[in-house]
Coordinates of C-alpha atoms and ligand atoms in Angstrom, one line a residue:
X76 CA 107.2 86.2 80.2
X77 CA 107.5 82.9 82.1
X78 CA 105.4 82.2 84.9
X79 CA 107.0 81.5 88.1
X80 CA 103.8 81.0 90.1
X81 CA 103.3 77.2 89.8
X82 CA 107.3 76.7 90.4
X83 CA 107.1 78.8 94.0
X84 CA 103.4 76.8 94.9
X85 CA 105.5 73.9 95.1
X86 CA 107.9 75.9 97.9
X87 CA 106.9 75.3 101.8
X88 CA 106.8 78.7 103.6
X89 CA 106.1 78.3 107.0
X90 CA 102.3 79.6 107.9
X91 CA 102.4 83.6 109.6
X92 CA 99.1 84.9 110.9
X93 CA 97.9 88.8 110.2
X94 CA 98.7 91.3 113.5
X95 CA 96.4 94.6 113.2
X96 CA 96.3 96.2 109.9
X97 CA 98.0 99.6 110.2
X98 CA 99.2 100.5 106.5
X99 CA 96.9 100.7 103.3
X100 CA 99.7 100.2 100.6
X101 CA 97.5 100.9 97.1
X102 CA 98.8 101.0 93.6
X103 CA 97.5 103.1 91.4
X104 CA 98.2 101.6 88.2
X105 CA 100.9 99.7 86.2
X106 CA 101.9 102.4 84.2
X107 CA 105.4 103.8 84.1
X108 CA 107.7 105.7 82.7
X109 CA 110.8 103.6 83.3
X110 CA 110.4 99.7 82.4
X111 CA 113.7 98.3 84.9
X112 CA 115.4 94.7 84.8
X113 CA 114.5 94.2 88.9
X114 CA 110.9 95.7 88.6
X115 CA 108.5 92.8 90.2
X116 CA 104.9 94.6 88.4
X117 CA 106.0 94.5 85.2
X118 CA 105.2 98.0 84.8
X119 CA 105.9 100.0 81.2
X120 CA 105.0 102.9 79.5
X121 CA 102.3 100.9 77.9
X122 CA 100.8 99.2 80.6
X123 CA 97.4 100.8 80.4
X124 CA 95.9 99.7 84.1
X125 CA 94.6 102.6 86.2
X126 CA 92.7 102.7 89.5
X127 CA 89.8 104.6 88.8
X128 CA 88.6 108.0 90.5
X129 CA 85.5 105.7 91.9
X130 CA 88.0 103.2 93.6
X131 CA 90.1 105.7 94.8
X132 CA 86.9 107.4 96.4
X133 CA 86.0 103.5 97.9
X134 CA 89.8 104.0 99.3
X135 CA 88.8 107.4 100.8
X136 CA 85.9 105.9 102.1
X137 CA 87.3 102.9 103.9
X138 CA 89.9 105.4 105.4
X139 CA 87.1 107.6 106.7
X140 CA 85.9 104.4 108.9
X141 CA 89.1 102.9 110.2
X142 CA 92.0 104.0 112.3
X143 CA 94.6 103.0 109.3
X144 CA 98.2 105.2 110.5
X145 CA 99.8 105.2 106.9
X146 CA 98.9 105.2 103.1
X147 CA 101.7 104.2 101.1
X148 CA 101.2 105.1 97.4
X149 CA 102.7 103.1 94.9
X150 CA 102.3 101.6 91.0
X151 CA 104.5 101.7 88.2
X152 CA 104.5 105.3 88.8
X153 CA 101.7 106.2 91.2
X154 CA 102.0 110.3 90.1
X155 CA 101.0 109.1 86.7
X156 CA 97.7 108.8 87.9
X157 CA 95.2 111.4 87.3
X158 CA 93.7 110.4 90.7
X159 CA 97.2 110.7 92.7
X160 CA 96.9 114.7 93.8
X161 CA 93.2 114.3 94.5
X162 CA 93.6 111.5 96.7
X163 CA 96.6 112.8 98.3
X164 CA 95.3 116.0 99.3
X165 CA 92.1 114.7 100.6
X166 CA 94.0 111.9 102.8
X167 CA 96.2 114.5 103.4
X168 CA 93.5 116.3 105.5
X169 CA 92.3 113.7 107.1
X170 CA 95.8 113.8 109.0
X171 CA 97.0 110.3 107.6
X172 CA 100.5 109.7 106.9
X173 CA 101.0 109.5 102.8
X174 CA 104.0 107.8 101.4
X175 CA 105.0 108.2 97.8
X176 CA 107.1 105.3 96.1
X177 CA 108.6 107.9 93.7
X178 CA 110.9 106.5 90.9
X179 CA 112.7 110.1 90.9
X180 CA 113.1 110.8 87.0
X181 CA 108.6 111.1 86.8
X182 CA 110.0 114.7 88.3
X183 CA 111.5 115.4 84.9
X184 CA 108.7 114.8 83.1
X185 CA 107.8 117.8 81.7
X186 CA 103.9 118.0 82.7
X187 CA 105.1 116.8 86.3
X188 CA 107.2 120.2 86.7
X189 CA 104.8 120.9 89.6
X190 CA 105.0 117.2 91.5
X191 CA 108.2 118.2 93.6
X192 CA 106.4 121.2 95.4
X193 CA 102.9 119.6 95.6
X194 CA 104.4 116.6 97.5
X195 CA 106.6 119.4 99.6
X196 CA 103.2 121.1 100.1
X197 CA 101.2 117.8 101.0
X198 CA 104.3 116.3 103.7
X199 CA 104.2 113.4 101.9
X200 CA 107.3 110.7 102.8
X201 CA 109.1 109.6 99.8
X202 CA 110.5 106.3 98.9
X203 CA 112.8 106.5 96.0
X204 CA 114.4 103.8 94.4
X205 CA 118.5 104.4 93.4
X206 CA 119.7 100.2 93.2
X207 CA 123.1 102.0 93.3
X208 CA 125.3 105.1 93.5
X209 CA 127.5 104.4 90.5
X210 CA 125.8 105.9 86.9
X211 CA 126.6 102.6 85.1
X212 CA 124.9 99.7 87.7
X213 CA 121.8 102.0 87.9
X214 CA 121.6 102.8 84.0
X215 CA 122.3 98.9 83.2
X216 CA 119.0 98.3 85.9
X217 CA 116.7 100.7 85.2
X218 CA 117.3 102.1 81.5
X219 CA 120.1 104.8 79.9
X220 CA 119.9 108.1 81.5
X221 CA 117.5 107.0 84.7
X222 CA 120.5 108.0 86.7
X223 CA 121.7 111.5 85.6
X224 CA 117.7 112.2 85.9
X225 CA 117.1 110.8 89.3
X226 CA 120.8 112.7 90.4
X227 CA 118.3 115.8 89.4
X228 CA 115.0 114.7 91.0
X229 CA 116.9 114.1 94.4
X230 CA 119.0 117.2 94.0
X231 CA 115.6 118.8 93.7
X232 CA 114.1 117.3 96.1
X233 CA 116.7 118.7 98.4
X234 CA 116.4 122.3 97.5
X235 CA 113.0 122.1 99.0
X236 CA 113.8 120.3 102.3
X237 CA 113.3 116.6 101.8
X238 CA 116.3 114.8 103.5
X239 CA 117.5 118.0 105.4
X240 CA 118.4 117.5 109.3
X241 CA 115.6 118.5 111.2
X242 CA 113.0 118.8 108.6
X243 CA 109.9 117.1 108.1
X244 CA 110.4 116.1 104.5
X245 CA 111.0 112.5 104.7
X246 CA 113.5 111.4 101.6
X247 CA 114.6 107.4 101.9
X248 CA 115.9 105.4 99.3
X249 CA 116.0 101.9 98.2
X250 CA 118.6 99.5 97.6
X251 CA 118.0 96.2 95.8
X252 CA 121.7 93.9 94.2
X253 CA 122.2 93.9 90.6
X254 CA 121.0 90.3 90.1
X255 CA 120.5 87.3 92.1
X256 CA 122.5 87.7 95.4
X257 CA 121.3 88.9 98.3
X258 CA 122.1 93.1 99.9
X259 CA 124.4 93.8 101.6
X260 CA 124.5 95.0 105.1
X261 CA 121.8 98.0 104.9
X262 CA 123.8 99.6 107.9
X263 CA 127.0 99.6 106.4
X264 CA 125.8 100.1 102.7
X265 CA 124.0 103.8 104.0
X266 CA 127.0 104.7 105.3
X267 CA 128.9 104.6 101.9
X268 CA 125.6 105.7 99.9
X269 CA 125.5 109.0 102.2
X270 CA 129.4 109.6 102.1
X271 CA 129.2 109.2 97.9
X272 CA 126.0 110.9 97.3
X273 CA 127.1 114.0 100.2
X274 CA 130.7 114.2 98.3
X275 CA 129.8 113.6 94.8
X276 CA 126.4 115.4 94.4
X277 CA 126.0 117.2 97.5
X278 CA 122.6 115.0 98.0
X279 CA 121.3 113.8 101.6
X280 CA 118.6 111.5 102.4
X281 CA 117.1 110.3 105.5
X282 CA 117.7 106.5 105.7
X283 CA 118.8 103.8 103.1
X284 CA 116.0 100.4 102.6
X285 CA 117.8 97.2 101.1
X286 CA 115.6 94.8 99.4
X287 CA 115.8 91.5 97.9
X288 CA 115.2 90.9 94.5
X289 CA 111.4 89.0 94.6
X290 CA 111.9 86.0 92.1
X291 CA 108.8 87.4 89.8
X292 CA 107.6 89.1 87.2
X293 CA 110.4 90.7 85.1
X294 CA 113.2 89.9 87.5
X295 CA 112.0 86.3 88.0
X296 CA 111.3 85.5 83.8
X297 CA 115.2 86.3 83.8
X298 CA 116.2 83.9 86.5
X299 CA 113.9 81.1 84.1
X300 CA 115.6 82.3 81.1
X301 CA 119.0 82.3 82.6
X302 CA 118.4 78.7 84.4
X303 CA 119.3 80.5 87.5
X304 CA 115.7 80.2 89.2
X305 CA 116.5 77.0 91.6
X306 CA 119.6 78.6 92.1
X307 CA 118.1 81.7 93.5
X308 CA 115.4 79.8 95.4
X309 CA 118.1 78.2 97.2
X310 CA 120.1 80.9 98.6
X311 CA 116.7 82.5 100.0
X312 CA 116.2 79.2 101.6
X313 CA 119.4 78.6 102.6
X314 CA 119.4 82.1 104.3
X315 CA 116.0 82.3 105.9
X316 CA 115.7 83.3 109.1
X317 CA 112.7 82.5 111.1
X318 CA 113.1 85.5 113.6
X319 CA 112.3 88.0 110.5
X320 CA 108.6 86.1 110.3
X321 CA 107.7 88.5 113.3
X322 CA 108.4 91.6 111.1
X323 CA 107.4 90.8 107.6
X324 CA 105.8 93.5 106.2
X325 CA 101.9 92.0 105.4
X326 CA 101.6 91.3 109.3
X327 CA 100.1 94.6 109.3
X328 CA 99.6 95.7 105.5
X329 CA 97.0 95.2 102.9
X330 CA 97.7 95.8 99.9
X331 CA 94.8 97.4 96.8
X332 CA 95.3 96.7 92.9
X333 CA 94.0 98.8 90.6
X334 CA 90.5 97.2 90.8
X335 CA 90.3 97.7 94.2
X336 CA 91.0 94.1 94.8
X337 CA 92.8 92.9 98.0
X338 CA 96.2 90.8 98.9
X339 CA 98.5 90.3 101.5
X340 CA 101.4 92.3 99.9
X341 CA 101.9 94.0 96.8
X342 CA 103.9 90.7 95.8
X343 CA 101.1 88.9 96.2
X344 CA 99.1 91.1 94.2
X345 CA 101.3 90.8 91.2
X346 CA 101.1 86.6 91.6
X347 CA 97.0 86.7 91.8
X348 CA 97.4 85.3 95.4
X349 CA 94.3 86.7 97.0
X350 CA 93.9 87.6 100.4
X351 CA 92.6 84.8 102.1
X352 CA 94.0 81.6 102.0
X353 CA 92.9 78.9 99.9
X354 CA 90.1 81.8 98.5
X355 CA 89.6 81.7 95.1
X356 CA 87.2 84.9 95.2
X357 CA 88.6 88.0 95.6
X358 CA 87.6 90.1 98.2
X359 CA 87.4 94.5 97.6
X360 CA 88.7 97.5 99.4
X361 CA 84.6 98.2 99.3
X362 CA 84.0 95.0 101.6
X363 CA 87.2 95.6 104.0
X364 CA 85.3 97.6 106.1
X365 CA 83.5 94.5 107.5
X366 CA 86.5 92.4 107.7
X367 CA 88.6 91.8 111.1
X368 CA 91.8 90.6 109.5
X369 CA 93.8 90.2 113.1
X370 CA 95.4 86.2 113.0
X371 CA 94.0 85.6 110.1
X372 CA 96.6 83.3 107.9
X373 CA 98.6 85.0 105.4
X374 CA 99.0 83.5 101.7
X375 CA 103.0 82.4 101.3
X376 CA 104.7 80.3 98.6
X377 CA 108.2 80.1 97.6
X378 CA 108.5 84.1 96.8
X379 CA 108.1 84.8 100.8
X380 CA 111.8 83.6 101.5
X381 CA 112.9 86.7 99.5
X382 CA 111.3 88.8 102.8
X383 CA 112.9 86.0 105.3
X384 CA 116.3 85.3 104.0
X385 CA 119.4 87.3 106.0
X386 CA 118.5 90.4 107.4
X387 CA 114.7 90.6 105.8
X388 CA 113.3 92.7 103.7
X389 CA 110.3 94.9 103.1
X390 CA 109.0 97.6 101.5
X391 CA 110.5 99.6 104.5
X392 CA 114.2 97.7 104.3
X393 CA 116.0 95.1 106.3
X394 CA 114.3 93.7 109.0
X395 CA 116.2 92.3 111.8
Ligands
SF4_689 S1 110.8 99.7 89.4 FE1 109.6 101.2 89.7 S2 110.5 102.7 88.2 FE2 111.1 100.7 87.7 S3 109.3 100.0 85.7 FE3 109.0 99.2 88.1 S4 107.6 100.8 88.9 FE4 109.2 101.7 87.2
SF4_690 S1 106.2 88.1 100.0 FE1 104.5 88.9 100.5 S2 103.3 87.5 102.1 FE2 105.1 86.5 101.6 S3 106.0 87.2 103.7 FE3 106.8 88.7 101.9 S4 105.3 90.4 102.5 FE4 104.3 88.4 103.5

């Protein structure tokens, strides 16, 4: 795996500061049943990093004492962590909105046959990656058979009420480009997705979120191997839109890794860039109760242009 961080650190990015903290995004581990080319985590079936029960308890303790609005669970495949259901059930009882970043194929695993019912019972919002509505493109990025399995997962979720009109069960999809280009406009792409998936597979969903590929980890290494890294960074920099700086997700989110350490976002987590600018010492969820992050500077580098290029990009899709 070729390292992108030294290259990214040499690229200047405008200073940005934090607003009030509203979202805790927790990475439950890097284990995944897939091994996608565009993965910014390097997740795979062979990864062993998994959040422990003790760290989950520290997260619950933090949520008990603070007014966080959303718990956003990611991975890997977060559902493969044996503590996933305990965490969801406990936090749900606290009235906090929960998002599960689900890869859809996990719903088809034999040992997860009751997962969709569990998510429904706990009113968990699902944000699922489907980088194209065409089978060949999805399988090329995410592995053979992933598209068909994703369609089965979406149909199962629809049958339980997810994505349906007037339902509280939200189902949002994520699009990311096939390679080193910017995403197409979110609003027009959403219309295409909705039309195609409804007509061909009778699938409905709430919103499509477009996300720009991050030049880090597996995708970053592929760019370096293909000698496209500099060209892609130039494309992102040239498309930078200052207005997106006001709404990048790191302003109101903190990312927690599988050991409980804190970062400004999941991308910084993957690069090992700690929460405080120039801080060599990692901060832990057990310390977060005593920190006031508002107005603190965010740790930035060249990869941040993937969040501000063109229409902007975040875990909740386009920014402008
Ligand atoms: S992109 Fe998602 S589904 Fe694919 S390997 Fe990474 S974490 Fe797993
Ligand atoms: S990569 Fe992370 S720190 Fe940089 S702008 Fe995006 S969300 Fe913020």
